[in-house]
């Protein structure tokens, strides 16, 4: 059996939801579980967080999986219908749809389905990805209210482009545009993602939509999830499967990018980019063996990586090696690989064994 194992700590997930609730001060929480629960497993995360007020997904198929697992709360499809035919599926599964574009309004207007659809009206306050321009909000809201098959309890939402930069005035401007566009209109408000909850009290609204912090992933550059008061949920580990005595001057791995500076032991661990460990991890990226940080040497390959064992003379074949987790922040590995922690947890492949503790 391959040894690459992702361990998911359910207590940490639950503690992170509780911490988000405290910070959100009464706002309801949409637990964002898109991309297979940021790589932690959609059904698993939803089961552990079954008391979340709602779930947020990027695909109708994920909504279908959550309904099949028996979850009854609201499920918001964050980009709504991609085509007119999606409307029937959204209604059948009782999914909420984010409505962000004129084309979706036309599909809705032409739709004669009597089952009420709950919609979240998305306003583009500066992200310039999805959403109606602020000056169109009143008109769009009126059109939606006039549609018999649209539920009248419409949620106003927007998304931040830089809420992780706590001193960046762009977020304050987005909040001001949102407030102006929705002023006097009845209905709940939803602005904040994880970083919005942490750094922008004015953005709390009636609902928050949080992903990263639920999983204990940092949303602030240079900090770990734990630095921000959240517990890492995933740890990735594998085993040492070979120890090789190499001589000074011998080269390790594809293209021989690393040369032994002296006679030394090099360890081989059963992890590679075929498991989702980043090929871009720079030489020197640490792993943890028996509490000691040891550097990766040479290139990460599909199934294997190699580590410098000079600081671990007592290492044995079969020892567990931690790639990231509580004692080795995934943020640090992401930084070495030129990416963010979200990218690493989302990248776990099917051959990684998932266990819960
Ligand atoms: C992914 C996503 C979120 C969650 O963002 P985090 O930074 O992970 O909390 C919230 N809203 C929308 C629209 C998203 O796409």
Coordinates of C-alpha atoms and ligand atoms in Angstrom, one line a residue:
X1 CA 0.0 0.0 0.0
X2 CA 1.2 3.5 -0.8
X3 CA 2.0 5.5 2.3
X4 CA 0.9 9.0 1.3
X5 CA -1.8 9.8 3.8
X6 CA -3.8 13.0 4.4
X7 CA -5.1 13.1 7.9
X8 CA -8.2 15.3 8.5
X9 CA -8.7 16.5 12.1
X10 CA -12.4 16.8 12.6
X11 CA -12.0 18.6 15.9
X12 CA -9.9 21.3 14.2
X13 CA -12.6 21.8 11.6
X14 CA -15.3 22.2 14.2
X15 CA -13.1 24.5 16.3
X16 CA -12.5 26.7 13.3
X17 CA -16.2 27.0 12.5
X18 CA -16.8 28.0 16.2
X19 CA -14.0 30.5 16.0
X20 CA -15.5 32.0 12.8
X21 CA -18.9 32.2 14.4
X22 CA -17.3 34.1 17.3
X23 CA -15.6 36.6 15.0
X24 CA -18.7 37.0 12.8
X25 CA -20.8 38.0 15.9
X26 CA -24.1 36.5 14.9
X27 CA -23.8 36.5 11.2
X28 CA -24.8 33.2 9.6
X29 CA -22.0 31.2 8.1
X30 CA -21.9 29.8 4.6
X31 CA -19.2 27.0 4.9
X32 CA -17.5 27.2 1.5
X33 CA -16.8 23.6 0.4
X34 CA -16.0 24.1 -3.3
X35 CA -13.2 22.1 -4.9
X36 CA -14.0 19.1 -2.8
X37 CA -13.9 21.0 0.4
X38 CA -10.6 22.7 -0.5
X39 CA -9.2 19.2 -1.1
X40 CA -10.3 17.9 2.3
X41 CA -13.2 15.9 0.9
X42 CA -16.7 17.4 0.3
X43 CA -18.9 14.8 2.0
X44 CA -16.4 14.5 4.9
X45 CA -16.3 18.2 5.5
X46 CA -20.0 18.6 5.2
X47 CA -20.6 15.8 7.7
X48 CA -18.2 17.2 10.2
X49 CA -19.7 20.7 9.8
X50 CA -23.2 19.5 9.5
X51 CA -24.4 22.5 11.7
X52 CA -23.1 25.1 9.2
X53 CA -25.9 27.5 8.3
X54 CA -25.4 26.9 4.6
X55 CA -22.8 25.4 2.2
X56 CA -21.2 27.2 -0.8
X57 CA -20.2 25.3 -3.9
X58 CA -18.9 26.1 -7.4
X59 CA -20.8 23.4 -9.2
X60 CA -24.3 22.1 -9.3
X61 CA -22.9 18.6 -9.1
X62 CA -21.4 19.4 -5.7
X63 CA -24.9 20.5 -4.6
X64 CA -26.2 17.1 -5.8
X65 CA -23.6 15.3 -3.7
X66 CA -24.5 17.3 -0.6
X67 CA -28.2 16.6 -1.1
X68 CA -27.5 12.9 -1.7
X69 CA -25.6 12.9 1.7
X70 CA -28.8 14.2 3.3
X71 CA -27.9 17.8 4.0
X72 CA -31.0 19.9 4.2
X73 CA -29.6 23.4 4.6
X74 CA -29.3 26.1 2.0
X75 CA -26.6 25.4 -0.6
X76 CA -25.4 28.3 -2.7
X77 CA -24.0 27.7 -6.2
X78 CA -21.5 30.6 -6.2
X79 CA -21.7 31.3 -10.0
X80 CA -25.3 30.3 -10.5
X81 CA -26.6 28.7 -13.7
X82 CA -24.1 28.4 -16.6
X83 CA -27.0 27.7 -19.0
X84 CA -30.8 27.9 -19.1
X85 CA -31.1 24.1 -18.6
X86 CA -29.4 24.4 -15.2
X87 CA -32.4 26.2 -13.8
X88 CA -34.5 23.0 -13.6
X89 CA -31.6 21.2 -11.8
X90 CA -31.2 24.0 -9.3
X91 CA -34.9 23.8 -8.5
X92 CA -35.0 20.1 -8.3
X93 CA -32.1 20.1 -5.8
X94 CA -33.4 23.2 -4.0
X95 CA -30.1 25.0 -4.5
X96 CA -29.7 28.8 -4.2
X97 CA -28.3 30.5 -7.3
X98 CA -26.0 33.5 -7.5
X99 CA -27.3 35.7 -10.2
X100 CA -24.5 37.9 -11.6
X101 CA -25.2 38.4 -15.4
X102 CA -27.8 39.7 -17.8
X103 CA -27.8 36.3 -19.6
X104 CA -29.0 34.6 -16.4
X105 CA -31.8 37.2 -16.0
X106 CA -33.0 36.3 -19.5
X107 CA -33.1 32.6 -18.8
X108 CA -35.0 33.3 -15.6
X109 CA -37.5 35.6 -17.3
X110 CA -38.2 33.0 -20.0
X111 CA -38.6 30.2 -17.4
X112 CA -42.1 29.1 -16.5
X113 CA -41.2 26.7 -13.8
X114 CA -43.4 27.4 -10.8
X115 CA -41.0 26.1 -8.1
X116 CA -39.5 29.1 -6.4
X117 CA -35.8 29.7 -6.9
X118 CA -33.8 31.4 -4.2
X119 CA -31.3 33.9 -5.6
X120 CA -28.3 35.9 -4.4
X121 CA -27.8 39.0 -6.4
X122 CA -24.1 39.6 -6.9
X123 CA -22.8 43.1 -7.2
X124 CA -19.4 43.9 -8.8
X125 CA -17.9 46.4 -6.4
X126 CA -14.4 46.2 -7.7
X127 CA -13.3 42.6 -8.1
X128 CA -14.3 42.7 -11.8
X129 CA -15.0 39.1 -12.1
X130 CA -18.7 38.3 -11.5
X131 CA -21.5 40.7 -10.7
X132 CA -23.8 43.6 -11.9
X133 CA -22.4 47.1 -11.9
X134 CA -23.6 48.9 -8.7
X135 CA -25.7 51.4 -10.7
X136 CA -27.8 48.5 -12.1
X137 CA -28.7 46.9 -8.7
X138 CA -32.1 48.6 -8.2
X139 CA -33.3 47.7 -11.7
X140 CA -32.0 44.1 -11.5
X141 CA -33.6 43.7 -8.1
X142 CA -37.0 45.0 -9.4
X143 CA -36.8 42.6 -12.4
X144 CA -36.1 39.7 -10.1
X145 CA -38.9 40.6 -7.7
X146 CA -41.3 40.7 -10.7
X147 CA -40.5 37.1 -11.7
X148 CA -43.1 34.8 -10.2
X149 CA -40.8 31.9 -9.9
X150 CA -38.0 33.8 -8.0
X151 CA -38.2 33.7 -4.2
X152 CA -38.7 37.2 -2.9
X153 CA -36.1 36.9 -0.1
X154 CA -33.2 38.0 -2.3
X155 CA -29.7 38.2 -0.7
X156 CA -27.3 41.0 -1.8
X157 CA -23.7 39.9 -2.1
X158 CA -20.3 41.0 -3.3
X159 CA -16.8 39.6 -3.2
X160 CA -13.6 41.3 -2.1
X161 CA -10.4 41.5 -4.2
X162 CA -7.9 42.3 -1.5
X163 CA -9.5 41.9 1.9
X164 CA -6.3 40.0 3.0
X165 CA -4.5 43.3 2.9
X166 CA -5.8 44.9 6.1
X167 CA -4.6 48.4 5.3
X168 CA -5.6 48.4 1.6
X169 CA -8.3 51.1 1.0
X170 CA -9.7 49.1 -1.9
X171 CA -11.8 47.0 0.5
X172 CA -13.2 50.0 2.3
X173 CA -14.2 51.4 -1.2
X174 CA -15.9 48.1 -2.1
X175 CA -17.9 48.2 1.2
X176 CA -18.9 51.8 0.5
X177 CA -20.0 51.0 -3.1
X178 CA -22.0 48.0 -1.8
X179 CA -23.7 50.0 0.9
X180 CA -24.6 52.8 -1.6
X181 CA -25.9 50.3 -4.2
X182 CA -28.2 48.5 -1.7
X183 CA -29.2 51.4 0.5
X184 CA -32.9 51.2 1.4
X185 CA -33.4 47.9 -0.4
X186 CA -34.8 45.1 1.9
X187 CA -32.9 41.9 2.2
X188 CA -29.9 40.2 3.9
X189 CA -26.4 41.2 3.0
X190 CA -23.3 39.0 2.4
X191 CA -19.9 40.4 1.8
X192 CA -17.1 38.8 3.7
X193 CA -14.8 35.9 2.8
X194 CA -12.4 34.6 5.4
X195 CA -10.1 37.6 5.3
X196 CA -13.1 39.9 5.3
X197 CA -14.2 38.3 8.6
X198 CA -10.8 38.8 10.1
X199 CA -10.0 42.2 9.0
X200 CA -13.2 44.1 8.1
X201 CA -15.8 44.3 10.8
X202 CA -17.8 46.7 8.6
X203 CA -18.3 43.8 6.2
X204 CA -19.9 41.3 8.6
X205 CA -23.4 41.7 7.3
X206 CA -26.1 38.9 7.8
X207 CA -24.1 36.2 6.2
X208 CA -20.3 35.5 5.8
X209 CA -18.9 33.1 3.2
X210 CA -15.8 31.4 4.5
X211 CA -13.5 28.7 3.1
X212 CA -9.8 29.0 3.9
X213 CA -10.0 29.7 7.7
X214 CA -12.4 26.8 8.2
X215 CA -9.6 24.5 7.0
X216 CA -7.0 26.4 9.1
X217 CA -5.4 27.8 6.0
X218 CA -3.9 31.2 6.2
X219 CA -5.5 34.0 4.2
X220 CA -2.7 36.5 5.1
X221 CA 0.7 36.5 3.4
X222 CA 3.5 35.7 5.8
X223 CA 1.3 34.1 8.4
X224 CA 0.2 30.6 9.1
X225 CA -3.4 29.6 9.9
X226 CA -2.3 29.1 13.5
X227 CA -0.9 32.6 13.7
X228 CA -4.4 33.8 12.9
X229 CA -6.0 31.7 15.6
X230 CA -7.2 28.8 13.5
X231 CA -6.1 25.1 13.6
X232 CA -4.6 23.3 10.6
X233 CA -7.0 20.6 9.5
X234 CA -5.0 18.6 7.0
X235 CA -1.7 16.9 7.6
X236 CA 0.1 15.1 4.8
X237 CA 2.5 12.4 5.7
X238 CA 4.3 9.4 4.1
X239 CA 7.1 7.0 4.8
X240 CA 10.8 6.7 4.3
X241 CA 11.1 3.8 1.9
X242 CA 14.9 3.7 1.3
X243 CA 18.2 5.0 2.8
X244 CA 21.1 5.1 0.4
X245 CA 24.7 5.8 1.2
X246 CA 26.1 8.0 -1.5
X247 CA 29.6 9.3 -2.1
X248 CA 30.8 12.8 -2.4
X249 CA 30.1 14.2 -5.8
X250 CA 27.3 11.8 -6.7
X251 CA 24.2 13.4 -8.1
X252 CA 20.6 12.8 -7.0
X253 CA 17.4 12.5 -9.0
X254 CA 16.3 13.7 -12.5
X255 CA 18.8 16.0 -14.2
X256 CA 21.1 15.5 -11.2
X257 CA 20.4 18.9 -9.8
X258 CA 21.8 18.1 -6.4
X259 CA 25.3 16.9 -5.8
X260 CA 26.4 15.3 -2.5
X261 CA 28.9 17.6 -0.8
X262 CA 30.3 14.7 1.2
X263 CA 29.7 10.9 1.7
X264 CA 26.2 10.9 3.2
X265 CA 22.8 9.2 3.6
X266 CA 20.0 10.3 1.3
X267 CA 16.5 9.2 2.1
X268 CA 13.8 8.4 -0.4
X269 CA 10.2 9.2 0.6
X270 CA 7.0 7.9 -1.1
X271 CA 5.6 11.3 -2.1
X272 CA 5.6 13.1 -5.4
X273 CA 3.6 15.4 -7.7
X274 CA 1.5 12.3 -8.6
X275 CA 0.1 12.7 -5.0
X276 CA -0.2 16.4 -5.2
X277 CA 3.1 17.3 -3.5
X278 CA 4.3 20.3 -5.6
X279 CA 7.0 19.6 -8.1
X280 CA 8.0 23.2 -7.8
X281 CA 9.0 22.7 -4.1
X282 CA 12.5 24.3 -4.1
X283 CA 15.5 22.4 -2.9
X284 CA 15.7 22.9 0.9
X285 CA 12.0 22.7 1.4
X286 CA 11.6 21.0 4.8
X287 CA 10.0 17.7 5.8
X288 CA 9.7 16.6 9.4
X289 CA 11.1 13.3 10.5
X290 CA 11.1 12.3 14.2
X291 CA 10.6 16.0 15.1
X292 CA 13.6 17.2 13.0
X293 CA 13.3 19.4 9.9
X294 CA 15.2 17.8 7.0
X295 CA 15.6 19.4 3.6
X296 CA 14.4 18.0 0.3
X297 CA 17.3 17.6 -2.2
X298 CA 17.1 17.2 -5.9
X299 CA 13.9 17.3 -7.9
X300 CA 10.5 16.1 -6.7
X301 CA 9.4 13.4 -9.1
X302 CA 6.0 11.8 -9.7
X303 CA 6.1 9.2 -7.0
X304 CA 9.2 10.0 -5.0
X305 CA 11.3 12.7 -3.4
X306 CA 14.7 12.6 -1.8
X307 CA 15.8 14.1 1.5
X308 CA 19.1 14.9 3.2
X309 CA 19.5 12.5 6.2
X310 CA 22.8 13.9 7.6
X311 CA 20.9 15.4 10.6
X312 CA 19.0 12.2 11.2
X313 CA 21.5 9.4 11.7
X314 CA 18.9 7.3 13.6
X315 CA 16.4 7.3 10.7
X316 CA 15.0 3.9 9.6
X317 CA 13.2 2.7 6.6
X318 CA 9.5 2.8 7.5
X319 CA 9.7 6.0 9.5
X320 CA 6.8 8.4 9.1
X321 CA 7.7 11.7 7.4
X322 CA 5.4 14.8 7.7
X323 CA 5.1 16.9 4.5
X324 CA 2.9 19.5 6.2
X325 CA 0.6 19.7 9.2
X326 CA 0.5 21.1 12.7
X327 CA 4.2 21.2 13.3
X328 CA 5.1 22.2 9.7
X329 CA 2.7 24.9 8.3
X330 CA 1.4 24.2 4.8
X331 CA 1.9 27.9 4.2
X332 CA 5.7 27.5 4.5
X333 CA 5.7 24.7 2.0
X334 CA 3.5 26.7 -0.4
X335 CA 5.8 29.7 -0.1
X336 CA 8.8 27.4 -1.1
X337 CA 6.7 26.2 -4.0
X338 CA 5.8 29.6 -5.2
X339 CA 2.1 29.2 -4.5
X340 CA -0.5 29.5 -1.7
X341 CA -1.7 26.9 0.8
X342 CA -5.1 26.6 -0.9
X343 CA -3.4 25.4 -4.0
X344 CA -1.6 22.6 -2.2
X345 CA -4.6 21.2 -0.3
X346 CA -6.8 21.4 -3.4
X347 CA -4.2 19.5 -5.3
X348 CA -4.4 16.2 -3.4
X349 CA -4.9 13.4 -5.9
X350 CA -7.0 10.2 -5.8
X351 CA -4.2 7.9 -4.7
X352 CA -3.7 9.8 -1.4
X353 CA -5.3 7.8 1.4
X354 CA -7.6 10.0 3.5
X355 CA -8.1 9.2 7.2
X356 CA -9.9 11.1 9.9
X357 CA -8.9 11.6 13.5
Ligands
LIG1 C1 -14.1 30.8 -2.6 C2 -15.1 31.9 -2.3 C3 -15.3 32.3 -1.0 C4 -14.4 31.8 0.2 O1 -13.2 32.4 0.2 P1 -12.1 32.2 1.4 O2 -11.1 33.2 1.1 O3 -11.6 30.8 1.2 O4 -12.8 32.3 2.7 C5 -16.2 33.2 -0.7 N1 -17.0 33.8 -1.7 C6 -16.8 33.4 -3.0 C7 -17.6 34.0 -4.1 C8 -15.8 32.5 -3.3 O5 -15.7 32.1 -4.6

